[in-house]
Amino acid sequence: METSMINKIFRFFVVLLAITAALILAYYAFQYAYPFFFAFLIALFINPAVNFLEEKLNFPRGIAVILLILIFLGICIGILILLVVEITNGTAYLATVVPQHFQSLITYIQDFITSTIIPIYQRSLTLISTLEPSQQEAVIGNLQQIGENIAQQGAEIIQSLLQSIPMIIKELPNYFTVLVFSFLGTFFISKDWDKISYRFTSIIPSKVVTSF
C-alpha cells in the first residue's frame, strides 16, 4: 500500500514537472515564434472559407488561400482607416469644442480659488504663524517637499509619454516584419492544412481524437 502511494506521488510530481517544463518552454518559444502562432490562428479562422471555395467553387486551394488573405488584410486595413478617420474627426470636433469649455473651466477654477482656496490659505498662514519657529519651518518644509514630489512625478509621467512615441515609431519595422511573416505562415499553413491535420491526428491517440 505504501509503495503504491509512493508511486502515485512520484507520478504526480513527474507530471507536474513535465507540465511546468512545457509551460516554460512554450513561454520562451512564444517570444520568437509568435508570428507563426498568429499565422495559425488566422489560418484556423479562414480555413472554413478556404474549404468552401475549394470544394464548392472549385478554386485551387493556393488561390483560395491568397484570395482570403487579401480579403482579411483588406478588412484589417479598412478597420484601421476607419479608426484613423474617426480619431481625426473626433480630434477636429474637440478642437472646436474644447476651447469654449476650457474657458469655462478656467473661470470656474478662478472662482473656486478665490472663494475656497485663498480663505483656506489665509487661515493656514494664521495657524502657522501661531506655531513656534521650528514648527513653522517643519510645516513649510513638508509642504515644499509635497509640491516637489508632485512636480517630479508629473514630469516623469510626461517624460515617459514623450519617450514612448519614438519607441513606437522605432518598432514599426518590427511590426511590419511580424505582419509579413504571419501572412506567409498563414499561406503555407492553410495551403497544407489537410496534411498538417493528418500528421497532428496521427500523433494523438485515437481515443482522444474520437472524443472531440
CSV table of C-alpha atoms in Angstrom, one decimal:
chain,number,residue,atom,x,y,z
A,1,MET,CA,0.0,0.0,0.0
A,2,GLU,CA,2.8,2.4,0.9
A,3,THR,CA,4.6,1.5,-2.3
A,4,SER,CA,1.5,2.2,-4.4
A,5,MET,CA,1.1,5.6,-2.7
A,6,ILE,CA,4.7,6.5,-3.2
A,7,ASN,CA,4.3,5.6,-6.9
A,8,LYS,CA,1.3,7.8,-7.3
A,9,ILE,CA,3.0,10.7,-5.6
A,10,PHE,CA,6.1,10.2,-7.8
A,11,ARG,CA,3.9,10.1,-11.0
A,12,PHE,CA,2.1,13.2,-9.8
A,13,PHE,CA,5.4,15.2,-9.4
A,14,VAL,CA,6.7,13.9,-12.7
A,15,VAL,CA,3.5,15.1,-14.5
A,16,LEU,CA,3.7,18.4,-12.6
A,17,LEU,CA,7.3,18.8,-13.6
A,18,ALA,CA,6.6,18.0,-17.2
A,19,ILE,CA,3.7,20.5,-17.4
A,20,THR,CA,5.9,23.2,-15.8
A,21,ALA,CA,8.7,22.5,-18.2
A,22,ALA,CA,6.2,22.6,-21.1
A,23,LEU,CA,4.8,25.9,-20.0
A,24,ILE,CA,8.3,27.4,-19.6
A,25,LEU,CA,9.3,26.1,-23.0
A,26,ALA,CA,6.1,27.5,-24.5
A,27,TYR,CA,6.7,30.9,-22.9
A,28,TYR,CA,10.3,31.2,-24.3
A,29,ALA,CA,9.3,29.8,-27.6
A,30,PHE,CA,6.4,32.2,-28.0
A,31,GLN,CA,8.8,35.2,-27.7
A,32,TYR,CA,10.4,34.1,-31.0
A,33,ALA,CA,7.6,32.1,-32.7
A,34,TYR,CA,4.6,34.3,-32.1
A,35,PRO,CA,4.3,35.3,-35.8
A,36,PHE,CA,3.6,31.7,-36.6
A,37,PHE,CA,1.2,31.4,-33.7
A,38,PHE,CA,-0.8,34.4,-35.2
A,39,ALA,CA,-0.5,32.7,-38.6
A,40,PHE,CA,-2.0,29.5,-37.2
A,41,LEU,CA,-4.9,31.5,-35.7
A,42,ILE,CA,-5.6,33.3,-38.9
A,43,ALA,CA,-5.4,30.0,-40.9
A,44,LEU,CA,-7.8,28.4,-38.4
A,45,PHE,CA,-10.1,31.4,-38.8
A,46,ILE,CA,-10.2,31.4,-42.7
A,47,ASN,CA,-10.0,27.6,-43.1
A,48,PRO,CA,-13.8,27.1,-43.4
A,49,ALA,CA,-14.0,29.7,-46.2
A,50,VAL,CA,-11.0,28.2,-47.9
A,51,ASN,CA,-12.6,24.8,-47.9
A,52,PHE,CA,-15.8,26.3,-49.2
A,53,LEU,CA,-14.0,28.0,-52.2
A,54,GLU,CA,-12.1,24.8,-52.9
A,55,GLU,CA,-14.9,22.3,-52.6
A,56,LYS,CA,-18.0,24.3,-53.8
A,57,LEU,CA,-16.5,26.7,-56.3
A,58,ASN,CA,-13.5,24.5,-57.5
A,59,PHE,CA,-10.9,27.1,-56.6
A,60,PRO,CA,-7.3,25.8,-56.4
A,61,ARG,CA,-6.5,25.8,-52.7
A,62,GLY,CA,-3.5,28.1,-53.1
A,63,ILE,CA,-5.6,30.7,-54.9
A,64,ALA,CA,-8.4,30.4,-52.4
A,65,VAL,CA,-5.9,31.0,-49.5
A,66,ILE,CA,-4.3,34.0,-51.3
A,67,LEU,CA,-7.8,35.5,-52.0
A,68,LEU,CA,-8.9,35.1,-48.4
A,69,ILE,CA,-5.7,36.5,-47.0
A,70,LEU,CA,-6.2,39.6,-49.3
A,71,ILE,CA,-9.8,39.9,-48.1
A,72,PHE,CA,-8.7,39.5,-44.4
A,73,LEU,CA,-5.9,42.1,-45.0
A,74,GLY,CA,-8.3,44.5,-46.7
A,75,ILE,CA,-10.7,44.2,-43.7
A,76,CYS,CA,-7.9,44.9,-41.3
A,77,ILE,CA,-6.8,47.9,-43.4
A,78,GLY,CA,-10.4,49.1,-43.6
A,79,ILE,CA,-10.8,48.9,-39.9
A,80,LEU,CA,-7.6,50.8,-39.4
A,81,ILE,CA,-8.6,53.5,-41.8
A,82,LEU,CA,-12.0,53.8,-40.1
A,83,LEU,CA,-10.3,54.2,-36.8
A,84,VAL,CA,-7.9,56.8,-38.1
A,85,VAL,CA,-10.8,58.7,-39.7
A,86,GLU,CA,-12.9,58.6,-36.5
A,87,ILE,CA,-9.9,59.7,-34.4
A,88,THR,CA,-9.3,62.6,-36.9
A,89,ASN,CA,-12.9,63.6,-36.8
A,90,GLY,CA,-13.0,63.4,-33.1
A,91,THR,CA,-9.9,65.5,-32.7
A,92,ALA,CA,-11.3,68.1,-35.1
A,93,TYR,CA,-14.5,68.2,-33.1
A,94,LEU,CA,-12.6,68.5,-29.8
A,95,ALA,CA,-10.5,71.3,-31.3
A,96,THR,CA,-13.7,73.3,-31.9
A,97,VAL,CA,-15.5,72.5,-28.7
A,98,VAL,CA,-12.7,72.2,-26.1
A,99,PRO,CA,-11.6,75.9,-26.2
A,100,GLN,CA,-15.1,77.0,-25.2
A,101,HIS,CA,-15.3,74.6,-22.3
A,102,PHE,CA,-11.7,75.2,-21.4
A,103,GLN,CA,-12.5,78.9,-20.9
A,104,SER,CA,-15.5,77.9,-18.7
A,105,LEU,CA,-13.2,75.6,-16.8
A,106,ILE,CA,-10.7,78.4,-16.2
A,107,THR,CA,-13.4,80.7,-15.0
A,108,TYR,CA,-14.7,78.0,-12.6
A,109,ILE,CA,-11.1,77.3,-11.3
A,110,GLN,CA,-10.6,81.1,-10.7
A,111,ASP,CA,-13.9,81.3,-8.8
A,112,PHE,CA,-13.0,78.2,-6.8
A,113,ILE,CA,-9.6,79.5,-5.9
A,114,THR,CA,-11.0,82.9,-4.9
A,115,SER,CA,-13.8,81.6,-2.8
A,116,THR,CA,-12.3,78.4,-1.3
A,117,ILE,CA,-8.5,78.1,-1.7
A,118,ILE,CA,-7.5,81.6,-0.7
A,119,PRO,CA,-9.5,81.6,2.5
A,120,ILE,CA,-8.1,78.2,3.5
A,121,TYR,CA,-4.6,79.5,2.6
A,122,GLN,CA,-5.1,82.6,4.8
A,123,ARG,CA,-6.4,80.6,7.7
A,124,SER,CA,-3.4,78.2,7.3
A,125,LEU,CA,-1.0,81.1,7.4
A,126,THR,CA,-2.7,82.4,10.5
A,127,LEU,CA,-2.5,79.0,12.1
A,128,ILE,CA,1.2,78.5,11.1
A,129,SER,CA,2.1,82.0,12.4
A,130,THR,CA,0.9,80.8,15.9
A,131,LEU,CA,3.4,78.0,15.9
A,132,GLU,CA,7.0,78.1,17.1
A,133,PRO,CA,9.7,78.9,14.5
A,134,SER,CA,10.9,75.3,14.4
A,135,GLN,CA,7.4,74.0,13.8
A,136,GLN,CA,6.8,76.6,11.1
A,137,GLU,CA,9.9,75.5,9.3
A,138,ALA,CA,8.9,71.9,9.6
A,139,VAL,CA,5.4,72.6,8.2
A,140,ILE,CA,6.8,74.8,5.3
A,141,GLY,CA,9.4,72.2,4.6
A,142,ASN,CA,6.8,69.4,4.4
A,143,LEU,CA,4.6,71.5,2.1
A,144,GLN,CA,7.6,72.2,-0.2
A,145,GLN,CA,8.5,68.5,-0.3
A,146,ILE,CA,5.0,67.6,-1.2
A,147,GLY,CA,5.0,70.2,-4.0
A,148,GLU,CA,8.4,68.9,-5.3
A,149,ASN,CA,7.2,65.3,-5.3
A,150,ILE,CA,4.0,66.2,-7.3
A,151,ALA,CA,6.1,68.2,-9.8
A,152,GLN,CA,8.6,65.4,-10.1
A,153,GLN,CA,6.0,62.7,-10.7
A,154,GLY,CA,4.2,64.9,-13.2
A,155,ALA,CA,7.5,65.5,-15.1
A,156,GLU,CA,8.3,61.8,-15.1
A,157,ILE,CA,4.8,60.9,-16.5
A,158,ILE,CA,5.2,63.5,-19.3
A,159,GLN,CA,8.7,62.3,-20.0
A,160,SER,CA,7.7,58.7,-20.2
A,161,LEU,CA,4.8,59.6,-22.6
A,162,LEU,CA,7.1,61.6,-24.8
A,163,GLN,CA,9.8,58.8,-24.8
A,164,SER,CA,7.2,56.2,-25.7
A,165,ILE,CA,6.4,57.9,-29.1
A,166,PRO,CA,9.9,57.4,-30.6
A,167,MET,CA,9.9,53.8,-29.3
A,168,ILE,CA,6.7,53.1,-31.0
A,169,ILE,CA,8.0,54.6,-34.3
A,170,LYS,CA,11.2,52.6,-33.9
A,171,GLU,CA,9.2,49.4,-33.6
A,172,LEU,CA,7.2,49.9,-36.7
A,173,PRO,CA,9.6,48.0,-39.0
A,174,ASN,CA,9.5,45.1,-36.5
A,175,TYR,CA,5.7,45.2,-36.6
A,176,PHE,CA,5.8,45.1,-40.4
A,177,THR,CA,8.2,42.1,-40.4
A,178,VAL,CA,5.9,40.3,-38.0
A,179,LEU,CA,2.9,41.0,-40.2
A,180,VAL,CA,4.7,39.7,-43.3
A,181,PHE,CA,5.9,36.5,-41.6
A,182,SER,CA,2.4,36.0,-40.2
A,183,PHE,CA,0.7,36.2,-43.6
A,184,LEU,CA,3.4,34.0,-45.2
A,185,GLY,CA,2.9,31.5,-42.4
A,186,THR,CA,-0.9,31.7,-42.8
A,187,PHE,CA,-0.5,30.9,-46.5
A,188,PHE,CA,1.6,27.8,-46.0
A,189,ILE,CA,-0.3,26.5,-43.0
A,190,SER,CA,-3.7,27.0,-44.7
A,191,LYS,CA,-2.4,25.6,-48.0
A,192,ASP,CA,-1.2,22.4,-46.3
A,193,TRP,CA,-3.9,22.3,-43.7
A,194,ASP,CA,-5.1,18.8,-44.5
A,195,LYS,CA,-1.5,17.4,-44.3
A,196,ILE,CA,-0.9,19.2,-41.0
A,197,SER,CA,-4.2,17.9,-39.6
A,198,TYR,CA,-3.4,14.4,-40.7
A,199,ARG,CA,0.1,14.4,-39.1
A,200,PHE,CA,-1.3,16.0,-36.0
A,201,THR,CA,-4.1,13.5,-35.6
A,202,SER,CA,-1.7,10.6,-36.3
A,203,ILE,CA,0.4,11.6,-33.2
A,204,ILE,CA,-2.6,11.9,-30.9
A,205,PRO,CA,-4.2,8.6,-29.6
A,206,SER,CA,-7.3,7.6,-31.5
A,207,LYS,CA,-9.5,7.8,-28.3
A,208,VAL,CA,-8.6,11.4,-27.8
A,209,VAL,CA,-9.4,12.2,-31.5
A,210,THR,CA,-12.8,10.5,-31.4
A,211,SER,CA,-13.7,12.2,-28.2
A,212,PHE,CA,-13.7,15.6,-29.8
